[in-house]
């Protein structure tokens, strides 16, 4: 990726996600967690020919959103969580305009906020 002050990396990442199949694959890999998925299973689950899926996965990898690891004849793909966090931070860094309560419930709306401790 380019210099952190530059927007080029964000444009590349958003461009890679600006395709229905690649967006679906990226979301699927995020849900899969750190173990990721094998390329063939990704293609099968998305009902896309393996050669076409290979192109989509390569685009996501060039954009820095996914990482791959070869294990014998299989290639595992996983979401690059630090890159995802960097992109989300870039998109949201100015959202609060100095007023944190404007964006305070953003994470809660995602359904991934930690559960509040139960009262005794």
Coordinates of C-alpha atoms in Angstrom, one line a residue:
X1 CA 0.0 0.0 0.0
X2 CA 1.0 3.6 -0.5
X3 CA 2.0 6.2 2.0
X4 CA -0.6 6.3 4.9
X5 CA -1.3 10.0 4.2
X6 CA -2.2 9.1 0.6
X7 CA -5.7 8.1 -0.5
X8 CA -4.5 5.8 -3.2
X9 CA -4.6 2.7 -1.1
X10 CA -8.2 3.5 -0.1
X11 CA -9.2 4.0 -3.7
X12 CA -7.6 0.7 -4.6
X13 CA -9.4 -1.1 -1.7
X14 CA -12.8 0.4 -2.4
X15 CA -12.3 -0.3 -6.2
X16 CA -11.7 -4.0 -5.4
X17 CA -14.8 -4.1 -3.3
X18 CA -16.9 -2.3 -5.9
X19 CA -17.9 -5.6 -7.5
X20 CA -20.8 -7.7 -6.3
X21 CA -18.8 -11.0 -6.2
X22 CA -15.7 -9.5 -4.6
X23 CA -17.7 -7.7 -2.0
X24 CA -19.6 -11.0 -1.2
X25 CA -16.3 -12.9 -1.0
X26 CA -14.7 -10.3 1.3
X27 CA -17.7 -10.4 3.6
X28 CA -17.6 -14.2 3.6
X29 CA -13.9 -14.2 4.5
X30 CA -14.5 -11.7 7.3
X31 CA -17.2 -14.0 8.7
X32 CA -14.9 -17.1 8.3
X33 CA -12.5 -15.6 10.8
X34 CA -8.7 -16.0 11.0
X35 CA -8.8 -19.6 9.6
X36 CA -10.2 -18.3 6.3
X37 CA -11.3 -20.6 3.5
X38 CA -9.9 -22.6 0.7
X39 CA -10.2 -21.1 -2.8
X40 CA -12.3 -24.0 -4.1
X41 CA -14.8 -23.7 -1.3
X42 CA -15.1 -20.0 -1.9
X43 CA -15.8 -20.5 -5.6
X44 CA -18.3 -23.3 -4.8
X45 CA -20.2 -21.3 -2.2
X46 CA -20.4 -18.3 -4.6
X47 CA -21.3 -20.4 -7.6
X48 CA -18.5 -19.0 -9.6
X49 CA -16.1 -21.0 -11.8
X50 CA -12.7 -21.5 -10.1
X51 CA -10.8 -19.5 -12.8
X52 CA -13.1 -16.5 -12.4
X53 CA -12.9 -16.7 -8.6
X54 CA -9.1 -16.8 -8.8
X55 CA -9.2 -13.5 -10.7
X56 CA -11.5 -12.0 -8.0
X57 CA -9.3 -13.3 -5.2
X58 CA -6.2 -11.9 -6.8
X59 CA -7.8 -8.5 -7.1
X60 CA -8.7 -8.5 -3.4
X61 CA -5.2 -9.6 -2.6
X62 CA -3.5 -6.9 -4.7
X63 CA -5.8 -4.3 -3.0
X64 CA -4.4 -5.6 0.4
X65 CA -7.8 -6.8 1.7
X66 CA -7.0 -10.5 1.8
X67 CA -4.0 -12.7 2.3
X68 CA -3.3 -16.1 0.8
X69 CA -1.2 -19.0 2.0
X70 CA -0.4 -22.1 -0.1
X71 CA -0.7 -25.4 1.7
X72 CA 0.4 -28.1 -0.8
X73 CA -2.1 -27.9 -3.7
X74 CA -4.6 -25.8 -1.7
X75 CA -4.6 -22.0 -1.3
X76 CA -6.2 -20.6 1.9
X77 CA -7.5 -17.1 1.8
X78 CA -8.3 -15.0 4.8
X79 CA -9.4 -11.4 5.4
X80 CA -6.7 -9.0 6.3
X81 CA -8.3 -7.5 9.5
X82 CA -5.7 -4.8 10.0
X83 CA -6.2 -3.6 6.5
X84 CA -10.0 -3.7 7.0
X85 CA -9.6 -1.7 10.2
X86 CA -7.4 0.8 8.4
X87 CA -10.0 1.3 5.6
X88 CA -12.8 1.7 8.1
X89 CA -10.8 4.1 10.1
X90 CA -10.0 6.1 7.0
X91 CA -13.7 6.2 6.1
X92 CA -14.9 7.2 9.5
X93 CA -12.0 9.3 10.9
X94 CA -13.9 12.6 10.4
X95 CA -17.4 11.4 11.1
X96 CA -17.6 12.7 14.7
X97 CA -16.5 16.2 13.9
X98 CA -15.2 16.5 17.5
X99 CA -18.5 15.3 18.9
X100 CA -18.0 11.6 19.7
X101 CA -21.7 11.0 20.6
X102 CA -22.5 11.4 16.9
X103 CA -20.8 8.1 16.2
X104 CA -20.8 6.5 19.6
X105 CA -23.3 3.8 18.8
X106 CA -21.8 2.9 15.5
X107 CA -20.2 -0.3 16.7
X108 CA -23.3 -1.3 18.7
X109 CA -25.3 -1.2 15.4
X110 CA -23.0 -3.8 13.9
X111 CA -24.1 -6.5 16.3
X112 CA -20.5 -7.1 17.4
X113 CA -20.3 -4.9 20.4
X114 CA -19.3 -6.8 23.6
X115 CA -22.2 -7.8 25.8
X116 CA -22.8 -5.7 28.8
X117 CA -22.2 -7.4 32.1
X118 CA -25.3 -8.7 33.7
X119 CA -26.5 -7.0 36.9
X120 CA -26.4 -9.2 40.0

